[in-house]
XYZ file of C-alpha atoms in Angstrom:
485
model
C 1.779 -38.561 -7.365
C 5.302 -37.208 -6.744
C 6.507 -36.830 -3.147
C 6.286 -33.248 -1.839
C 9.590 -31.375 -2.093
C 11.071 -29.370 0.814
C 9.859 -26.167 -0.846
C 6.344 -27.521 -1.060
C 6.166 -28.400 2.637
C 7.567 -25.006 3.669
C 4.991 -23.195 1.576
C 2.188 -25.102 3.257
C 3.387 -24.704 6.860
C 3.963 -20.913 6.764
C 0.598 -20.025 5.223
C -1.858 -21.477 2.752
C 0.024 -21.671 -0.551
C -0.766 -18.993 -3.107
C -0.139 -21.564 -5.815
C 0.729 -25.248 -5.647
C 4.412 -25.952 -6.074
C 3.800 -28.442 -8.855
C 1.908 -25.723 -10.747
C 4.803 -23.267 -10.375
C 7.273 -25.864 -11.624
C 5.016 -26.731 -14.553
C 4.789 -23.059 -15.547
C 8.586 -22.730 -15.424
C 8.882 -25.695 -17.764
C 6.364 -24.226 -20.205
C 8.116 -20.846 -20.145
C 11.395 -22.568 -21.117
C 9.867 -24.847 -23.741
C 10.940 -22.678 -26.701
C 14.581 -22.426 -25.767
C 14.727 -19.477 -23.353
C 17.719 -19.393 -21.035
C 15.852 -18.174 -17.941
C 12.283 -18.127 -16.674
C 10.533 -16.851 -13.585
C 7.072 -17.155 -12.023
C 5.769 -14.331 -9.822
C 2.655 -14.997 -7.729
C 0.919 -12.182 -5.853
C -2.082 -11.726 -3.594
C -2.755 -8.212 -2.310
C -5.462 -7.105 0.097
C -5.967 -3.321 0.084
C -7.987 -1.126 2.434
C -8.617 2.465 1.337
C -10.453 5.157 3.308
C -10.961 8.719 2.055
C -12.552 11.777 3.638
C -13.661 15.001 1.970
C -16.061 17.793 2.933
C -16.135 16.404 6.482
C -17.611 13.130 5.260
C -16.230 9.669 4.651
C -16.323 9.442 0.859
C -15.250 5.835 0.591
C -14.123 2.937 2.755
C -13.458 -0.234 0.881
C -11.477 -3.442 0.909
C -10.303 -5.124 -2.281
C -8.349 -8.267 -3.060
C -6.398 -8.956 -6.240
C -4.422 -12.033 -7.134
C -2.542 -13.086 -10.199
C 0.505 -14.686 -11.721
C 3.155 -13.176 -13.995
C 5.512 -15.348 -16.071
C 8.734 -14.073 -17.609
C 10.934 -15.863 -20.132
C 14.319 -14.427 -21.078
C 16.469 -15.285 -24.071
C 19.545 -13.050 -24.210
C 18.196 -9.519 -24.189
C 14.823 -10.691 -25.514
C 12.088 -10.827 -22.858
C 8.645 -12.379 -23.016
C 6.139 -11.497 -20.305
C 2.547 -12.543 -19.800
C 0.204 -12.604 -16.832
C -3.152 -13.920 -15.750
C -5.572 -13.051 -12.978
C -7.439 -16.248 -13.808
C -5.845 -18.997 -11.715
C -7.335 -21.800 -13.762
C -4.599 -24.138 -15.011
C -5.485 -23.550 -18.646
C -5.181 -19.766 -18.287
C -1.893 -20.019 -16.404
C -0.434 -22.421 -18.950
C -1.450 -20.045 -21.727
C 0.368 -17.176 -20.007
C 3.547 -19.252 -19.622
C 3.420 -20.423 -23.237
C 2.868 -16.850 -24.428
C 5.928 -15.619 -22.527
C 7.945 -18.481 -24.052
C 6.706 -17.646 -27.553
C 7.682 -13.970 -27.247
C 11.139 -14.673 -25.834
C 12.376 -17.468 -28.042
C 11.779 -19.529 -31.159
C 12.205 -23.285 -31.059
C 12.890 -25.624 -28.181
C 11.780 -28.695 -26.339
C 9.760 -29.488 -23.234
C 11.829 -29.300 -20.069
C 11.170 -29.666 -16.312
C 12.428 -27.674 -13.349
C 12.478 -28.058 -9.551
C 12.752 -25.188 -7.090
C 13.744 -24.943 -3.420
C 12.815 -22.258 -0.943
C 15.512 -19.686 -0.067
C 15.092 -18.200 3.467
C 14.447 -14.449 3.452
C 15.809 -11.896 5.951
C 13.372 -9.965 8.160
C 13.850 -6.213 7.801
C 10.218 -5.706 8.794
C 7.827 -7.931 10.627
C 4.358 -6.721 11.438
C 2.920 -8.688 14.397
C -0.700 -8.244 13.306
C -1.155 -8.001 9.522
C -2.864 -4.795 8.484
C -5.566 -6.759 6.682
C -6.671 -8.172 10.051
C -7.341 -4.735 11.626
C -10.995 -3.751 11.707
C -12.092 -1.104 9.172
C -13.668 1.113 11.856
C -10.267 1.716 13.464
C -8.855 2.943 10.166
C -11.853 5.222 9.558
C -11.340 6.688 13.040
C -7.775 7.705 12.136
C -8.841 10.030 9.317
C -11.694 11.488 11.367
C -9.328 12.327 14.245
C -6.771 13.904 11.935
C -9.378 15.968 10.112
C -10.667 17.357 13.419
C -7.132 18.357 14.470
C -6.440 20.052 11.123
C -9.579 22.170 11.348
C -8.837 23.084 14.961
C -5.310 24.232 14.138
C -6.269 27.533 12.509
C -9.537 29.283 11.669
C -8.256 29.894 8.116
C -8.388 26.170 7.353
C -11.139 25.786 4.761
C -10.821 22.302 3.276
C -9.361 19.049 4.593
C -8.906 15.935 2.487
C -7.675 12.836 4.241
C -6.811 9.314 3.224
C -5.629 6.087 4.780
C -4.413 3.205 2.603
C -2.870 -0.092 3.601
C -1.838 -3.252 1.803
C -0.940 -6.755 2.808
C 0.893 -8.195 -0.179
C 2.033 -11.808 -0.272
C 4.433 -12.776 -3.031
C 6.120 -15.963 -4.201
C 8.941 -15.747 -6.760
C 10.409 -18.885 -8.317
C 12.897 -19.203 -11.158
C 14.771 -21.732 -13.248
C 17.901 -21.272 -11.143
C 15.980 -23.392 -8.642
C 15.256 -20.556 -6.192
C 11.909 -19.904 -4.560
C 11.404 -16.924 -2.237
C 8.339 -15.807 -0.289
C 7.545 -12.554 1.466
C 4.663 -10.785 3.160
C 4.856 -7.027 2.662
C 2.578 -4.948 4.855
C 2.504 -1.265 3.979
C 0.367 1.647 5.168
C 0.154 5.400 4.741
C -1.994 8.169 6.237
C -2.075 11.482 4.353
C -3.747 14.859 4.874
C -4.081 17.742 2.405
C -5.307 21.105 3.684
C -6.422 24.326 1.983
C -6.395 27.576 3.940
C -7.916 30.896 2.855
C -6.746 34.193 4.356
C -8.918 37.194 5.149
C -7.782 38.831 1.909
C -8.710 35.734 -0.101
C -5.168 34.412 -0.361
C -5.368 30.659 -0.896
C -2.624 28.282 0.303
C -2.312 24.526 0.595
C -0.248 22.154 2.685
C 0.129 18.397 2.978
C 1.706 15.902 5.328
C 1.553 12.204 6.049
C 3.498 9.083 6.846
C 3.557 5.373 7.460
C 5.771 2.492 6.350
C 6.034 -1.269 6.726
C 4.556 -0.980 10.189
C 1.572 -2.155 12.189
C -1.463 -0.026 12.990
C 0.089 0.752 16.401
C 2.531 3.040 14.537
C -0.231 5.638 14.664
C -0.300 5.518 18.479
C 2.852 7.672 18.406
C 2.720 9.138 14.892
C -0.783 10.259 15.744
C -3.398 11.447 13.261
C -3.762 14.573 15.408
C -0.107 15.480 14.848
C -0.307 14.661 11.136
C -3.460 16.729 10.564
C -2.039 19.670 12.531
C 1.240 19.607 10.565
C -0.634 19.631 7.251
C -2.598 22.672 8.483
C 0.595 24.396 9.675
C 2.134 23.982 6.238
C -0.967 25.486 4.633
C -0.841 28.679 6.706
C 2.952 28.942 7.112
C 3.529 30.905 3.919
C 0.519 33.219 4.163
C 1.716 36.709 3.224
C 4.885 35.312 1.634
C 7.008 37.573 -0.549
C 8.110 36.661 -4.079
C 11.079 34.297 -4.238
C 14.350 35.983 -5.212
C 15.573 34.649 -8.552
C 19.088 33.807 -9.638
C 22.132 31.852 -8.411
C 22.423 31.839 -4.622
C 23.198 29.738 -1.575
C 20.454 27.289 -0.656
C 20.014 25.278 2.527
C 17.863 22.139 2.314
C 16.005 20.943 5.408
C 16.598 17.298 6.443
C 14.266 14.416 5.549
C 11.919 14.751 2.597
C 14.343 17.068 0.757
C 16.039 13.804 -0.179
C 13.494 13.608 -2.998
C 15.887 15.864 -4.926
C 18.605 13.228 -4.428
C 16.237 10.476 -5.589
C 15.193 12.270 -8.759
C 18.308 14.173 -9.779
C 20.841 11.437 -8.988
C 19.211 8.111 -8.130
C 17.426 7.382 -11.387
C 20.624 8.029 -13.307
C 22.281 5.169 -11.372
C 19.696 2.512 -12.337
C 21.254 -0.209 -14.478
C 18.808 -0.131 -17.405
C 19.726 3.476 -18.140
C 23.405 2.644 -17.641
C 23.297 -0.367 -20.004
C 21.572 1.641 -22.700
C 24.028 4.502 -22.060
C 21.176 6.983 -21.681
C 22.421 8.123 -18.263
C 25.154 10.716 -17.880
C 26.625 8.440 -15.149
C 27.327 5.574 -17.601
C 30.964 4.461 -17.570
C 31.904 6.697 -14.642
C 32.460 4.149 -11.833
C 35.593 5.205 -9.975
C 35.318 8.799 -11.143
C 34.587 11.838 -9.008
C 30.983 12.926 -9.549
C 30.289 14.960 -6.404
C 31.795 16.935 -3.569
C 33.974 14.801 -1.289
C 31.414 15.501 1.443
C 28.817 13.441 -0.427
C 28.100 9.752 0.255
C 24.871 8.385 -1.246
C 23.362 5.034 -0.266
C 20.393 3.008 -1.475
C 19.305 0.706 1.328
C 16.481 -1.834 1.193
C 17.313 -3.070 4.703
C 16.219 -0.049 6.793
C 13.963 -1.418 9.522
C 10.270 -0.887 8.755
C 10.947 1.847 6.180
C 8.506 2.336 3.332
C 10.961 1.340 0.618
C 12.475 -1.667 2.416
C 12.260 -5.159 0.948
C 13.150 -8.510 2.495
C 13.424 -9.817 -1.064
C 13.022 -7.889 -4.276
C 10.436 -8.833 -6.889
C 12.888 -11.281 -8.455
C 13.416 -13.122 -5.152
C 16.841 -11.623 -4.357
C 17.601 -10.369 -0.839
C 17.239 -6.657 -0.125
C 20.670 -5.020 0.115
C 22.501 -1.884 1.218
C 24.399 -0.327 -1.700
C 26.913 2.521 -1.441
C 26.447 4.359 -4.740
C 28.670 7.384 -4.196
C 31.379 7.407 -1.507
C 33.064 10.690 -0.588
C 32.246 11.998 -4.037
C 33.460 8.917 -5.975
C 30.935 6.863 -7.972
C 31.101 3.292 -6.604
C 28.350 1.432 -8.436
C 24.885 1.131 -9.888
C 21.584 -0.551 -8.962
C 21.023 -3.857 -10.804
C 18.067 -6.120 -11.398
C 18.826 -9.693 -12.548
C 18.392 -9.113 -16.283
C 20.594 -6.054 -16.595
C 23.145 -7.577 -14.211
C 23.451 -10.640 -16.430
C 23.708 -8.621 -19.635
C 26.390 -6.408 -18.071
C 28.359 -9.208 -16.370
C 27.434 -7.990 -12.875
C 25.472 -9.318 -9.889
C 21.982 -8.277 -8.875
C 21.912 -5.726 -6.048
C 18.387 -6.751 -5.036
C 16.970 -3.806 -7.007
C 14.484 -5.651 -9.250
C 11.055 -4.229 -8.450
C 7.613 -4.235 -10.071
C 4.248 -2.685 -9.302
C 2.286 -5.928 -9.487
C 1.992 -9.280 -11.254
C 0.874 -7.333 -14.306
C 4.319 -5.768 -14.706
C 7.862 -6.867 -15.504
C 10.564 -6.058 -12.922
C 13.121 -3.330 -13.602
C 15.921 -1.736 -11.560
C 14.463 0.644 -8.967
C 15.521 2.436 -5.823
C 14.415 1.404 -2.313
C 15.367 3.910 0.422
C 17.861 6.436 -0.985
C 19.630 8.796 1.376
C 22.813 10.772 2.034
C 25.175 9.920 4.890
C 25.561 12.604 7.600
C 28.417 15.088 7.890
C 29.800 16.954 10.880
C 28.073 20.366 10.802
C 25.126 21.218 13.015
C 22.009 22.563 11.292
C 22.469 25.821 13.213
C 26.038 26.210 11.947
C 24.884 25.696 8.377
C 22.165 28.361 8.543
C 24.436 30.781 10.425
C 27.067 30.448 7.686
C 24.765 31.980 5.056
C 24.800 35.760 4.678
C 21.887 35.767 2.253
C 20.154 32.791 0.679
C 17.121 30.527 0.688
C 16.059 27.889 3.233
C 13.944 25.125 1.643
C 11.832 23.632 4.407
C 9.683 21.417 2.196
C 9.953 20.253 -1.389
C 7.125 19.760 -3.869
C 7.122 17.987 -7.222
C 9.893 18.014 -9.779
C 11.146 16.872 -13.156
C 14.515 15.473 -14.207
C 16.101 14.449 -17.502
C 18.455 11.554 -16.738
C 20.275 11.918 -20.051
C 21.797 15.220 -19.002
C 20.872 15.500 -15.301
C 18.845 18.693 -15.704
C 16.248 19.087 -12.939
C 13.572 21.529 -11.839
C 11.940 21.229 -8.416
C 9.158 23.199 -6.805
C 9.783 24.350 -3.227
C 6.501 24.236 -1.323
C 7.730 25.964 1.856
C 10.730 28.309 1.905
C 12.181 31.222 3.856
C 14.807 33.875 3.234
C 18.082 33.522 5.111
C 19.428 36.926 6.098
C 22.600 37.324 8.162
C 22.350 33.701 9.313
C 18.698 33.781 10.384
C 15.434 32.639 8.800
C 13.232 35.645 8.082
C 10.368 36.123 5.594
C 8.490 33.222 3.994
C 8.740 33.250 0.201
C 6.497 31.896 -2.537
C 6.983 30.608 -6.053
C 10.533 29.263 -5.583
C 11.978 26.497 -7.751
C 15.417 24.886 -7.759
C 17.020 24.528 -11.190
C 20.241 22.708 -11.920
C 22.190 19.694 -13.145
C 22.516 16.706 -10.792
C 26.320 16.215 -10.703
C 26.902 19.972 -10.775
C 24.603 20.431 -7.758
C 26.371 17.575 -5.927
C 29.729 19.246 -6.549
C 28.480 22.464 -4.939
C 27.558 20.887 -1.592
C 29.816 22.675 0.862
C 28.340 21.661 4.233
C 26.561 18.460 5.339
C 24.621 18.300 8.581
C 25.019 15.854 11.446
C 21.232 15.385 11.536
C 20.430 12.470 9.183
C 16.713 12.105 8.723
C 14.469 9.875 6.655
C 11.135 11.011 5.329
C 8.032 10.031 7.267
C 6.936 7.366 4.795
C 4.941 8.811 1.910
C 7.137 8.341 -1.163
C 5.922 6.770 -4.392
C 8.301 6.445 -7.348
C 6.973 6.350 -10.885
C 8.955 4.853 -13.777
C 7.751 3.559 -17.129
C 4.174 3.582 -15.875
C 4.918 1.577 -12.733
C 4.653 2.911 -9.166
C 6.508 1.424 -6.180
C 6.896 2.643 -2.579
C 10.246 4.256 -1.773
C 11.949 6.180 1.007
C 14.284 9.183 0.828
C 16.487 10.935 3.338
C 18.933 13.758 3.786
C 20.729 15.648 6.534
C 20.661 19.454 6.406
C 22.679 20.568 3.352
C 24.261 23.763 2.118
C 24.515 24.052 -1.683
C 26.393 27.047 -3.047
C 25.556 28.937 -6.195
C 22.499 26.952 -7.285
C 19.921 28.630 -9.521
C 16.650 29.581 -7.874
C 13.667 30.266 -10.071
C 11.452 33.038 -8.713
C 9.673 36.262 -9.556
C 11.723 38.805 -7.584
C 15.138 40.154 -8.511
C 17.938 38.875 -6.305
C 18.588 41.319 -3.500
C 15.105 42.805 -3.683
C 12.361 42.362 -1.092
């Protein structure tokens, strides 16, 4: 029997090993047996608690555990990937051999040793969420539902959910690196429907969480979350039609950063850059935005939803300045695209689970603050639209075209917020919109911790953020003529 390596002893002292070190090393050898030039083993165990409430009843409250292993073999740009949720040696070996077969042709049996690489600690939850009793989590949604219904008599329906995960991962590769991480993540979310006396039906939603312990909800209380969801549902009762056409728009801080994520962020991911399907390809060093714009993707924000101690390839989470004072500074790289493009990974390789291959993804994407107060920005607008909350949207990264729904908006008249409006959308082109940013607020704000990013069928948690912004001459989709009421 071989003597235990340093990596093996570290795995066993921090927590029970997800997979024996000798098994990981054997799988790496099998994945390289057909001549691949890189291989990686990703081991995951995730415990999930999910509670949902509808029609004033707990609809479900369940705990599930999944565990599996993904093996990737890379030969040039050719990638083989296979996974198994059967941890029997025969099944794991078959997965590794399958990945090797897909990636390469001929080769010979090889062996590999790995050593643990210490990970930073951008989040550390004292009591893992999986150890908190289920009754306490059920109580959170009950308390929030009660507060939502008490907020306004027009509240008709309340749907509530609480979901948490404790995910343990081990990533080892043929460069000899082995990284471990425990990623706790939770989110509480309320959706409310309100019906006015005239039958007008409106909805609102709010929630939050992050890589935090259950005590986070001692201050970010379910009562405040439920009440805010109800406020959003009734806030635009009696709203007038949104004025259509080019106009000045002010975006509220925080969640409005979703526009930044969708309209700009995806276009800076290295797979789109390498394939030249992004309009930002080949533009590093060029001006792509107003000189007031600095955009950052940061996986190191303490306890934020999108933060990562290590990415899903075992690389440290990093802070990346993507656009600095309007100049494009760089892209977000996973290991594969970085190698193919002669660059270094930016810790942006992420995957949904062991069933998926990693790809370049955002973490927490936000805009740096400026020097204008939010009041100054609103006062500067003679007539325009204030977007308090954003809804869903679509973007085409090949040309930057985007369309976003605005879920809560108000007219700005002579520097003051006046009537609520309905049916507003923002329509534009990412770089063009960035070039029209004329004022940036001094009130940087991150979202409350609800973001989920979808790409190629994979979902990962992300964060967004924005200070108050003024964008000039952006097209607003609506049903009223501009200037009409």
